[in-house]
Coordinates of C-alpha atoms in Angstrom, one line a residue:
Chain A
M1 CA -9.0 -104.8 59.5
D2 CA -8.4 -101.8 57.2
L3 CA -9.9 -98.3 57.7
Q4 CA -12.4 -98.5 54.9
Y5 CA -13.9 -101.7 56.2
A6 CA -14.1 -100.3 59.7
L7 CA -15.8 -97.1 58.4
E8 CA -18.3 -99.2 56.4
L9 CA -19.3 -101.2 59.5
I10 CA -19.7 -98.0 61.6
G11 CA -21.8 -96.4 58.8
T12 CA -24.0 -99.5 58.8
Y13 CA -24.4 -99.3 62.5
F14 CA -25.5 -95.7 62.3
F15 CA -27.9 -96.3 59.4
A16 CA -29.6 -99.0 61.4
I17 CA -30.1 -96.6 64.3
S18 CA -31.5 -93.8 62.1
G19 CA -33.8 -96.3 60.4
A20 CA -35.2 -97.6 63.7
L21 CA -35.7 -94.1 65.0
A22 CA -37.5 -93.1 61.9
V23 CA -40.7 -95.0 62.9
Q24 CA -40.5 -94.0 66.6
D25 CA -43.4 -91.6 66.4
R26 CA -45.8 -93.9 64.6
E27 CA -47.6 -97.1 65.4
H28 CA -44.7 -99.5 65.1
D29 CA -43.7 -102.0 67.7
L30 CA -40.1 -103.0 68.5
F31 CA -40.0 -105.6 65.7
G32 CA -41.3 -103.1 63.1
A33 CA -38.6 -100.6 64.3
G34 CA -35.9 -103.3 64.0
F35 CA -37.2 -104.3 60.5
T36 CA -37.1 -100.7 59.4
G37 CA -33.6 -100.2 60.7
F38 CA -32.5 -103.3 58.9
I39 CA -34.0 -102.3 55.6
T40 CA -32.5 -98.8 55.9
A41 CA -29.0 -100.2 56.6
I42 CA -28.9 -102.7 53.8
G43 CA -31.3 -101.2 51.2
G44 CA -29.0 -98.9 49.3
G45 CA -26.0 -101.2 49.0
S46 CA -28.3 -104.2 48.2
L47 CA -30.0 -102.3 45.4
R48 CA -26.7 -101.2 44.0
D49 CA -25.3 -104.8 44.0
I50 CA -28.5 -106.3 42.5
L51 CA -28.5 -103.7 39.7
L52 CA -24.8 -104.4 39.0
G53 CA -25.2 -108.1 39.4
A54 CA -22.4 -108.0 42.0
Y55 CA -23.0 -111.2 44.1
P56 CA -22.9 -112.0 46.9
L57 CA -24.4 -108.9 48.4
V58 CA -22.1 -107.3 51.0
W59 CA -24.2 -108.3 54.1
I60 CA -24.9 -111.8 52.8
G61 CA -21.2 -112.5 52.1
N62 CA -20.0 -111.0 55.4
V63 CA -22.3 -111.5 58.4
N64 CA -20.3 -108.9 60.4
F65 CA -22.6 -106.3 58.7
L66 CA -25.6 -108.1 60.2
Y67 CA -24.0 -107.9 63.7
A68 CA -23.3 -104.1 63.1
I69 CA -27.0 -103.7 62.3
F70 CA -28.0 -105.8 65.4
A71 CA -25.8 -103.6 67.6
G72 CA -27.4 -100.5 66.2
L73 CA -30.9 -101.9 66.9
I74 CA -29.9 -102.9 70.5
T75 CA -28.4 -99.4 71.0
T76 CA -31.7 -97.8 69.8
F77 CA -33.9 -100.1 72.0
L78 CA -31.8 -99.6 75.2
F79 CA -31.2 -95.9 74.8
S80 CA -34.1 -94.7 72.7
S81 CA -35.0 -91.8 74.9
V82 CA -31.4 -90.6 75.0
V83 CA -30.8 -91.3 71.3
G84 CA -34.0 -89.6 70.2
R85 CA -32.8 -86.3 71.8
L86 CA -29.5 -86.4 70.0
R87 CA -31.1 -85.3 66.7
K88 CA -28.2 -83.0 65.9
T89 CA -25.6 -85.7 66.5
F90 CA -27.5 -88.0 64.2
F91 CA -27.9 -85.4 61.5
L92 CA -24.1 -85.2 61.6
F93 CA -23.7 -89.0 61.5
D94 CA -26.2 -89.3 58.7
T95 CA -24.4 -86.7 56.7
L96 CA -21.1 -88.4 57.2
G97 CA -22.8 -91.7 56.4
I98 CA -24.3 -90.7 53.0
A99 CA -21.0 -88.9 52.0
F100 CA -18.9 -92.0 52.8
F101 CA -21.4 -94.5 51.2
T102 CA -21.6 -92.4 48.0
I103 CA -17.9 -92.6 47.3
L104 CA -17.7 -96.2 48.4
G105 CA -20.4 -97.0 45.8
V106 CA -18.6 -95.1 43.1
E107 CA -15.3 -96.9 43.8
K108 CA -16.9 -100.3 43.9
S109 CA -18.6 -99.7 40.5
L110 CA -15.4 -98.5 38.9
L111 CA -13.5 -101.4 40.4
L112 CA -16.0 -103.8 38.8
G113 CA -15.3 -102.2 35.5
F114 CA -18.5 -100.1 35.0
R115 CA -18.6 -96.8 33.2
P116 CA -18.3 -93.5 35.2
E117 CA -21.9 -92.5 34.3
V118 CA -23.1 -95.8 35.9
A119 CA -20.7 -95.4 38.9
A120 CA -22.1 -91.9 39.7
I121 CA -25.7 -93.2 39.8
M122 CA -24.6 -96.2 41.9
G123 CA -22.8 -94.0 44.4
M124 CA -25.9 -91.9 44.9
F125 CA -28.1 -95.1 45.1
S126 CA -25.8 -96.6 47.7
A127 CA -26.3 -93.6 49.9
V128 CA -29.9 -92.7 49.6
M129 CA -32.0 -95.7 48.4
G130 CA -32.0 -97.4 51.9
G131 CA -33.9 -94.4 53.2
V132 CA -36.1 -94.3 50.1
I133 CA -37.2 -97.9 50.5
R134 CA -37.7 -97.3 54.3
D135 CA -40.0 -94.3 53.5
T136 CA -41.9 -96.2 50.8
L137 CA -42.6 -99.1 53.2
T138 CA -43.8 -96.8 55.9
N139 CA -45.9 -94.7 53.6
V140 CA -43.9 -91.5 54.0
M141 CA -42.9 -89.2 51.1
P142 CA -39.4 -90.4 50.4
I143 CA -36.6 -88.3 51.9
L144 CA -35.3 -87.8 48.4
F145 CA -38.3 -85.7 47.5
R146 CA -38.5 -83.8 50.8
K147 CA -34.8 -82.8 51.3
E148 CA -33.9 -81.5 47.9
V149 CA -30.2 -81.3 48.4
Y150 CA -30.0 -84.7 50.0
A151 CA -29.5 -87.0 47.0
S152 CA -28.2 -84.2 44.7
A153 CA -25.4 -83.5 47.2
C154 CA -24.4 -87.1 46.8
L155 CA -24.6 -86.9 43.0
A156 CA -22.4 -83.8 43.0
G157 CA -19.8 -85.5 45.2
A158 CA -19.8 -88.6 43.0
V159 CA -19.3 -86.4 39.9
L160 CA -16.5 -84.5 41.6
Y161 CA -14.8 -87.8 42.5
L162 CA -15.1 -89.1 38.9
G163 CA -13.8 -85.8 37.5
L164 CA -10.7 -85.7 39.8
D165 CA -10.1 -89.4 39.1
Y166 CA -10.2 -88.7 35.4
F167 CA -7.5 -86.0 35.8
G168 CA -5.3 -88.4 37.8
L169 CA -5.6 -87.0 41.3
G170 CA -4.4 -89.5 43.9
R171 CA -7.1 -91.6 45.6
N172 CA -6.7 -90.3 49.1
I173 CA -7.0 -86.6 48.3
N174 CA -9.8 -87.3 45.9
L175 CA -11.7 -89.3 48.6
L176 CA -11.4 -86.5 51.1
S177 CA -12.3 -83.7 48.6
S178 CA -15.4 -85.5 47.4
I179 CA -16.6 -86.4 50.8
A180 CA -16.0 -82.9 52.0
L181 CA -18.0 -81.5 49.0
I182 CA -21.1 -83.6 49.9
I183 CA -20.9 -82.6 53.6
L184 CA -20.4 -79.0 52.7
I185 CA -23.3 -78.8 50.3
R186 CA -25.6 -80.6 52.8
L187 CA -24.6 -78.3 55.7
I188 CA -24.9 -75.1 53.7
A189 CA -28.3 -76.2 52.3
V190 CA -29.7 -77.1 55.7
R191 CA -28.1 -74.0 57.5
F192 CA -29.5 -71.5 54.9
K193 CA -32.6 -73.6 54.0
L194 CA -31.6 -73.7 50.4
S195 CA -33.5 -75.8 47.9
L196 CA -33.5 -76.5 44.2
P197 CA -36.2 -74.8 42.0
T198 CA -39.3 -76.7 41.1
L199 CA -40.9 -77.3 37.7
K200 CA -43.4 -74.6 36.9
Chain B
M1 CA -44.0 -135.5 42.9
D2 CA -42.7 -135.3 46.4
L3 CA -44.6 -133.9 49.4
Q4 CA -42.6 -130.7 49.8
Y5 CA -43.1 -129.7 46.1
A6 CA -46.9 -130.4 46.4
L7 CA -47.1 -128.3 49.6
E8 CA -45.2 -125.5 47.9
L9 CA -47.7 -125.5 45.0
I10 CA -50.6 -125.5 47.4
G11 CA -49.1 -122.7 49.4
T12 CA -48.7 -120.6 46.3
Y13 CA -52.3 -121.3 45.3
F14 CA -53.5 -120.0 48.7
F15 CA -51.2 -117.0 48.7
A16 CA -52.7 -116.0 45.3
I17 CA -56.2 -116.2 46.7
S18 CA -55.4 -114.2 49.8
G19 CA -53.6 -111.6 47.6
A20 CA -56.5 -111.2 45.2
L21 CA -59.0 -111.0 48.1
A22 CA -56.9 -108.2 49.8
V23 CA -58.0 -105.6 47.3
Q24 CA -61.7 -106.7 47.2
D25 CA -63.0 -103.8 49.2
R26 CA -61.2 -101.2 47.2
E27 CA -61.4 -99.7 43.8
H28 CA -59.6 -102.5 41.9
D29 CA -61.0 -104.3 38.9
L30 CA -60.5 -108.0 38.1
F31 CA -57.1 -107.4 36.5
G32 CA -55.9 -105.4 39.5
A33 CA -57.0 -108.2 41.8
G34 CA -55.2 -110.8 39.7
F35 CA -52.1 -108.7 39.6
T36 CA -52.1 -108.3 43.3
G37 CA -52.7 -112.0 43.8
F38 CA -49.7 -112.7 41.5
I39 CA -47.4 -110.3 43.3
T40 CA -48.4 -111.7 46.7
A41 CA -47.7 -115.3 45.6
I42 CA -44.3 -114.7 44.0
G43 CA -43.0 -111.6 45.9
G44 CA -41.4 -113.2 48.9
G45 CA -39.7 -116.1 47.2
S46 CA -38.6 -113.9 44.3
L47 CA -37.0 -111.3 46.7
R48 CA -35.2 -114.1 48.6
D49 CA -33.8 -115.6 45.4
I50 CA -32.8 -112.2 44.0
L51 CA -31.0 -111.3 47.2
L52 CA -29.2 -114.7 47.2
G53 CA -28.5 -114.6 43.5
A54 CA -30.3 -118.0 43.2
Y55 CA -31.3 -118.1 39.5
P56 CA -33.6 -119.0 37.9
L57 CA -36.4 -117.8 40.3
V58 CA -38.7 -120.7 41.3
W59 CA -41.7 -119.6 39.2
I60 CA -39.6 -118.7 36.2
G61 CA -37.8 -122.1 36.2
N62 CA -41.0 -124.1 36.8
V63 CA -44.2 -122.7 35.2
N64 CA -46.4 -125.0 37.3
F65 CA -46.2 -122.2 39.9
L66 CA -47.7 -119.9 37.4
Y67 CA -50.6 -122.3 36.9
A68 CA -51.1 -122.7 40.7
I69 CA -51.4 -118.9 40.9
F70 CA -53.8 -118.9 37.9
A71 CA -55.9 -121.5 39.6
G72 CA -56.0 -119.4 42.7
L73 CA -57.1 -116.4 40.8
I74 CA -59.9 -118.3 38.9
T75 CA -61.1 -119.7 42.3
T76 CA -61.3 -116.2 43.7
F77 CA -63.1 -114.8 40.7
L78 CA -65.6 -117.6 40.5
F79 CA -66.3 -118.0 44.2
S80 CA -65.4 -114.6 45.6
S81 CA -68.7 -114.3 47.6
V82 CA -68.1 -117.7 49.2
V83 CA -64.4 -117.3 49.6
G84 CA -64.8 -113.8 51.2
R85 CA -67.0 -115.3 53.9
L86 CA -64.4 -118.0 54.8
R87 CA -62.2 -115.5 56.6
K88 CA -61.4 -117.9 59.4
T89 CA -60.5 -120.7 57.0
F90 CA -58.2 -118.3 55.2
F91 CA -56.6 -117.1 58.4
L92 CA -55.7 -120.8 59.0
F93 CA -54.4 -121.3 55.5
D94 CA -52.4 -118.1 55.6
T95 CA -50.9 -119.2 59.0
L96 CA -50.0 -122.6 57.6
G97 CA -48.6 -120.9 54.5
I98 CA -46.2 -118.5 56.2
A99 CA -45.1 -121.2 58.6
F100 CA -44.3 -123.6 55.7
F101 CA -42.6 -120.9 53.5
T102 CA -40.4 -119.7 56.4
I103 CA -38.8 -123.2 56.9
L104 CA -38.7 -123.7 53.1
G105 CA -36.7 -120.5 52.8
V106 CA -34.4 -121.4 55.6
E107 CA -33.7 -124.8 54.1
K108 CA -33.0 -123.4 50.6
S109 CA -30.6 -120.9 52.0
L110 CA -28.7 -123.5 54.0
L111 CA -28.6 -125.8 51.0
L112 CA -27.1 -123.1 48.9
G113 CA -24.3 -122.8 51.5
F114 CA -25.3 -119.5 53.2
R115 CA -24.8 -118.8 56.9
P116 CA -27.5 -119.5 59.4
E117 CA -27.9 -115.8 60.2
V118 CA -28.6 -115.1 56.5
A119 CA -30.9 -118.2 56.3
A120 CA -33.1 -116.9 59.2
I121 CA -33.7 -113.6 57.5
M122 CA -34.4 -115.3 54.1
G123 CA -36.9 -117.6 55.8
M124 CA -38.8 -114.7 57.2
F125 CA -38.5 -112.8 53.9
S126 CA -39.9 -115.8 51.9
A127 CA -43.0 -115.8 54.1
V128 CA -43.9 -112.2 54.6
M129 CA -42.3 -110.0 51.8
G130 CA -45.0 -111.0 49.2
G131 CA -47.6 -109.4 51.5
V132 CA -45.3 -106.4 52.2
I133 CA -44.9 -105.7 48.5
R134 CA -48.6 -106.1 47.9
D135 CA -49.4 -103.7 50.7
T136 CA -46.8 -101.1 49.5
L137 CA -48.3 -101.2 45.9
T138 CA -51.8 -100.7 47.2
N139 CA -50.8 -97.9 49.6
V140 CA -51.7 -99.9 52.8
M141 CA -49.6 -99.9 55.9
P142 CA -47.6 -103.2 55.4
I143 CA -49.0 -106.2 57.3
L144 CA -45.6 -106.5 59.0
F145 CA -46.2 -103.3 60.9
R146 CA -49.9 -104.0 61.6
K147 CA -49.8 -107.5 62.9
E148 CA -46.9 -107.4 65.2
V149 CA -46.5 -111.1 65.8
Y150 CA -46.7 -111.9 62.1
A151 CA -43.1 -111.6 60.9
S152 CA -41.6 -112.1 64.3
A153 CA -43.4 -115.5 64.7
C154 CA -41.7 -116.5 61.4
L155 CA -38.3 -115.3 62.6
A156 CA -38.8 -117.2 65.9
G157 CA -39.6 -120.4 63.9
A158 CA -36.5 -119.9 61.7
V159 CA -34.3 -119.5 64.7
L160 CA -35.7 -122.6 66.4
Y161 CA -35.1 -124.6 63.2
L162 CA -31.5 -123.4 63.0
G163 CA -30.9 -124.1 66.7
L164 CA -32.3 -127.7 66.5
D165 CA -30.4 -128.3 63.3
Y166 CA -27.2 -127.1 65.0
F167 CA -27.8 -129.7 67.8
G168 CA -28.2 -132.4 65.2
L169 CA -32.0 -133.0 65.4
G170 CA -33.4 -135.0 62.5
R171 CA -34.9 -132.9 59.7
N172 CA -38.5 -134.2 59.9
I173 CA -38.9 -133.6 63.6
N174 CA -37.2 -130.3 63.3
L175 CA -39.5 -129.3 60.4
L176 CA -42.6 -130.2 62.4
S177 CA -41.4 -128.5 65.6
S178 CA -40.5 -125.2 63.9
I179 CA -43.7 -125.0 61.8
A180 CA -45.7 -125.8 65.0
L181 CA -43.9 -123.0 66.9
I182 CA -44.8 -120.4 64.2
I183 CA -48.4 -121.5 64.1
L184 CA -48.6 -121.6 67.9
I185 CA -47.2 -118.1 68.4
R186 CA -49.5 -116.7 65.7
L187 CA -52.6 -118.4 67.1
I188 CA -51.9 -117.4 70.7
A189 CA -51.1 -113.8 69.7
V190 CA -54.3 -113.5 67.7
R191 CA -56.5 -115.3 70.3
F192 CA -55.3 -113.1 73.2
K193 CA -54.6 -110.0 71.1
L194 CA -51.0 -110.0 72.2
S195 CA -48.5 -107.6 70.7
L196 CA -44.9 -106.5 71.1
P197 CA -44.1 -103.3 73.0
T198 CA -43.4 -100.2 71.0
L199 CA -40.5 -97.7 71.3
K200 CA -41.3 -95.0 73.7
Chain C
M1 CA -27.8 -98.6 14.2
D2 CA -30.8 -100.8 13.5
L3 CA -34.4 -99.7 13.8
Q4 CA -35.3 -101.7 16.9
Y5 CA -32.4 -100.1 18.8
A6 CA -33.4 -96.6 17.6
L7 CA -37.0 -97.2 18.7
E8 CA -35.9 -98.4 22.1
L9 CA -33.8 -95.3 22.6
I10 CA -36.7 -93.0 21.5
G11 CA -39.1 -94.9 23.8
T12 CA -36.7 -94.4 26.7
Y13 CA -36.5 -90.7 25.9
F14 CA -40.3 -90.4 26.0
F15 CA -40.7 -92.5 29.2
A16 CA -38.2 -90.1 30.9
I17 CA -40.3 -87.1 29.9
S18 CA -43.6 -88.7 31.0
G19 CA -42.0 -89.6 34.4
A20 CA -40.6 -86.2 35.0
L21 CA -44.0 -84.6 34.1
A22 CA -45.8 -86.9 36.5
V23 CA -44.6 -85.1 39.6
Q24 CA -45.1 -81.6 38.1
D25 CA -48.2 -80.8 40.1
R26 CA -46.7 -81.8 43.5
E27 CA -44.0 -80.6 45.8
H28 CA -41.0 -81.9 43.9
D29 CA -38.0 -79.9 42.8
L30 CA -36.0 -80.3 39.6
F31 CA -33.9 -83.1 41.1
G32 CA -37.0 -85.0 42.3
A33 CA -38.5 -84.7 38.8
G34 CA -35.3 -85.9 37.2
F35 CA -35.1 -88.8 39.6
T36 CA -38.7 -89.8 38.9
G37 CA -38.1 -89.5 35.2
F38 CA -35.1 -91.7 35.5
I39 CA -36.9 -94.4 37.5
T40 CA -39.8 -94.4 35.1
A41 CA -37.6 -94.9 32.1
I42 CA -35.4 -97.7 33.6
G43 CA -37.8 -99.4 36.1
G44 CA -39.7 -101.8 33.9
G45 CA -36.7 -103.1 31.9
S46 CA -34.5 -103.3 35.0
L47 CA -37.1 -105.3 36.9
R48 CA -37.5 -107.7 33.9
D49 CA -33.8 -108.2 33.6
I50 CA -33.3 -108.7 37.4
L51 CA -36.1 -111.3 37.5
L52 CA -34.6 -113.1 34.5
G53 CA -31.1 -112.7 35.8
A54 CA -30.2 -111.1 32.4
Y55 CA -27.0 -109.2 33.2
P56 CA -25.8 -106.5 32.5
L57 CA -29.0 -104.5 32.7
V58 CA -29.7 -102.7 29.4
W59 CA -28.9 -99.2 30.6
I60 CA -25.8 -100.3 32.6
G61 CA -24.3 -102.2 29.6
N62 CA -25.0 -99.3 27.2
V63 CA -24.8 -95.8 28.5
N64 CA -26.6 -94.4 25.4
F65 CA -29.8 -95.2 27.3
L66 CA -28.6 -92.9 30.1
Y67 CA -28.0 -90.1 27.6
A68 CA -31.5 -90.7 26.1
I69 CA -32.9 -90.2 29.6
F70 CA -30.8 -87.2 30.2
A71 CA -32.0 -85.7 26.9
G72 CA -35.6 -86.3 28.0
L73 CA -35.1 -84.6 31.3
I74 CA -33.4 -81.6 29.7
T75 CA -36.3 -81.4 27.2
T76 CA -38.8 -81.4 30.1
F77 CA -36.9 -78.8 32.1
L78 CA -36.5 -76.4 29.1
F79 CA -39.9 -76.8 27.6
S80 CA -42.0 -77.8 30.6
S81 CA -44.8 -75.3 29.9
V82 CA -45.0 -76.3 26.3
V83 CA -44.6 -80.0 27.0
G84 CA -47.3 -79.9 29.8
R85 CA -49.8 -78.6 27.3
L86 CA -49.2 -81.5 24.9
R87 CA -51.1 -84.0 27.0
K88 CA -52.8 -85.6 24.0
T89 CA -49.5 -85.9 22.2
F90 CA -48.0 -87.6 25.2
F91 CA -50.9 -89.9 25.6
L92 CA -50.1 -91.1 22.1
F93 CA -46.4 -91.5 22.8
D94 CA -47.0 -93.3 26.0
T95 CA -49.4 -95.7 24.2
L96 CA -46.8 -96.3 21.5
G97 CA -44.2 -96.7 24.2
I98 CA -46.0 -99.4 26.2
A99 CA -47.0 -101.3 23.1
F100 CA -43.4 -101.3 21.8
F101 CA -41.8 -102.2 25.1
T102 CA -44.2 -105.0 25.7
I103 CA -43.3 -106.8 22.5
L104 CA -39.6 -106.0 23.1
G105 CA -39.8 -107.7 26.5
V106 CA -41.6 -110.7 25.1
E107 CA -38.9 -111.2 22.4
K108 CA -36.0 -110.7 24.7
S109 CA -37.4 -113.4 27.1
L110 CA -38.0 -115.9 24.3
L111 CA -34.5 -115.2 22.9
L112 CA -33.0 -116.0 26.3
G113 CA -34.9 -119.4 26.2
F114 CA -37.7 -118.7 28.7
R115 CA -41.1 -120.2 28.4
P116 CA -44.0 -118.3 26.7
E117 CA -45.9 -118.0 29.9
V118 CA -42.9 -116.2 31.5
A119 CA -42.3 -114.1 28.3
A120 CA -45.9 -112.8 28.5
I121 CA -45.5 -111.6 32.1
M122 CA -42.1 -110.1 31.3
G123 CA -43.5 -108.2 28.3
M124 CA -46.2 -106.6 30.5
F125 CA -43.7 -105.9 33.3
S126 CA -41.3 -104.2 30.8
A127 CA -44.0 -101.8 29.8
V128 CA -45.8 -100.9 33.0
M129 CA -43.5 -101.5 36.0
G130 CA -41.5 -98.3 35.5
G131 CA -44.8 -96.4 36.0
V132 CA -45.8 -98.6 39.0
I133 CA -42.5 -98.0 40.8
R134 CA -42.7 -94.3 40.0
D135 CA -46.3 -94.2 41.5
T136 CA -45.3 -96.2 44.5
L137 CA -42.4 -93.9 45.3
T138 CA -44.5 -90.8 45.0
N139 CA -47.4 -92.3 47.0
V140 CA -49.9 -92.4 44.2
M141 CA -52.2 -95.3 43.5
P142 CA -50.2 -97.1 40.8
I143 CA -51.4 -96.5 37.2
L144 CA -52.0 -100.2 36.9
F145 CA -54.9 -100.0 39.3
R146 CA -56.3 -96.7 38.0
K147 CA -56.3 -97.3 34.3
E148 CA -57.8 -100.8 34.0
V149 CA -57.0 -101.5 30.4
Y150 CA -53.5 -100.2 30.7
A151 CA -51.6 -103.3 31.8
S152 CA -54.2 -105.7 30.5
A153 CA -53.9 -104.3 27.0
C154 CA -50.2 -105.1 27.2
L155 CA -50.8 -108.6 28.4
A156 CA -53.4 -109.1 25.6
G157 CA -50.8 -107.9 23.0
A158 CA -48.1 -110.2 24.5
V159 CA -50.5 -113.2 24.3
L160 CA -51.4 -112.4 20.7
Y161 CA -47.7 -112.2 19.8
L162 CA -47.0 -115.6 21.4
G163 CA -50.0 -117.2 19.7
L164 CA -49.1 -115.9 16.3
D165 CA -45.5 -116.9 16.9
Y166 CA -46.6 -120.4 17.8
F167 CA -48.5 -120.7 14.6
G168 CA -45.4 -119.7 12.7
L169 CA -46.4 -116.2 11.5
G170 CA -43.4 -114.1 10.4
R171 CA -41.8 -111.8 12.9
N172 CA -42.5 -108.5 11.2
I173 CA -46.3 -109.0 10.6
N174 CA -46.6 -110.5 14.1
L175 CA -44.8 -107.5 15.6
L176 CA -47.1 -105.0 13.8
S177 CA -50.3 -107.0 14.7
S178 CA -49.5 -107.3 18.4
I179 CA -48.4 -103.6 18.7
A180 CA -51.6 -102.6 16.8
L181 CA -53.7 -104.7 19.2
I182 CA -52.3 -103.0 22.3
I183 CA -52.8 -99.5 20.8
L184 CA -56.3 -100.4 19.6
I185 CA -57.5 -101.7 23.0
R186 CA -56.0 -98.7 24.8
L187 CA -57.5 -96.2 22.4
I188 CA -61.0 -97.8 22.4
A189 CA -61.0 -98.2 26.2
V190 CA -60.0 -94.5 26.7
R191 CA -62.4 -93.2 24.0
F192 CA -65.4 -95.1 25.3
K193 CA -64.3 -95.1 29.0
L194 CA -64.4 -98.9 29.1
S195 CA -63.1 -100.7 32.2
L196 CA -63.0 -104.2 33.5
P197 CA -65.5 -105.4 36.1
T198 CA -64.5 -105.5 39.7
L199 CA -64.8 -108.2 42.3
K200 CA -68.1 -108.0 44.2

């Protein structure tokens, strides 16, 4: 099992936890929390693959992703009081998660032969659309519109990856640089409460 | 015309009625009610087939499903005052509908060669996602999160079907047992106002 | 570059502008406005193509559509104060846009060999579902349910096109007649504040 596959499974595990925790404060039962965790974990990648026509979807072709989600939900249910207090830890995991999924989405799109412009959008979608679908289903203003530098950090990382790739930088350094950029933008924005300007 | 096909058309007819009736109390005109009925009737099966990449979608490959929906909408428009009072009758039809569509979704997924874990999810999606999409479009908390034993009853029936299928039970008995389980769970839960626990 | 292709690009440009302007009054930053404009521009056509299984999606197979959207967003950001005042102009462009996209969706579906009943629905979806997805994401009652003769005007135009096509009318006259019908219904409904009846 190579590193990328392992990281993808771990990312899916954490996305499921963050999705299930998202409805903790509201009137959802255990099943609703599990359903929300599931949608959060598979939403972004599924939308990307449906838009690209890349069948089978990752979690349908490989049920290990379903087991990773299941493990995440069990973790949440057993340790919800502990897990709920680890908000800072989860902010870190979520940030790592969106950074990693962005570049994974970019690479998959390029590998399938799509144009860089399309790959950039698919990278961002992979990372953030699970959360957007989750928020839409639970009638919350999508995360995308609340945390301004959430999706735009992913887009910036995707563009950096494509730029460095164009200039022939090796994959490993490129991967690290782009992921680092996403994390850096996100951390700085949250730390200093930065946000993008609005339309007048 | 075999029995399964006839039942599927009848189920589609009733889903269209229940979808159109769902917006009766709010500020929707006839077209909005028809659109909502349409989405409710095709939503779950369409999502299942898009996720599986099973083209053409049922109602696109066979327009009889469109006519079943159209008949449901006409019924609602002509007899809305009568139909609206038959809430208990519709609760029964809706319960029969989700039970039948769950097992239909499971069987279709297995037939296409997908894993049982995937088939269970697809069975549940076939039954409940039409209602979830309808509720999301009309800004209502999705049915899934309100009626706790709604989707989970479907999932339980799907798991039973897969278990009995694994142990080699004949299709007809299995079909009846699984559908009966879904209906039973739903009736007991509604009768005794049972619900699943929530996350603390 | 033929006329239809040029009109499609121009329509995409205007849909992006109207989508980005739709969130002007609310708490969305520039990125959120851009994202909303993007979804509005690609939503309807993408949903149509996913339902039909017509891959690659238009904007994924031809990145010029992405550049048309990008130009629309830049226009909105640079001239938002001017553009915001041109509401009447945009009402006209939006009306032209939905009329044109409806017939384009009908023709594409017929060309791919689908039944007229399916083509009528796909025509309407192409025109209005981008706006519906936008409104759902931003927690607004979808345009479809607010402006009664919005989607139904598209459906009427699609049905006229299919009827005239069935009776062998030439494509150009048919195209003009159907587009004219959609525009006419919409203008008359807005001018005289007409709306469809509601369910009792």
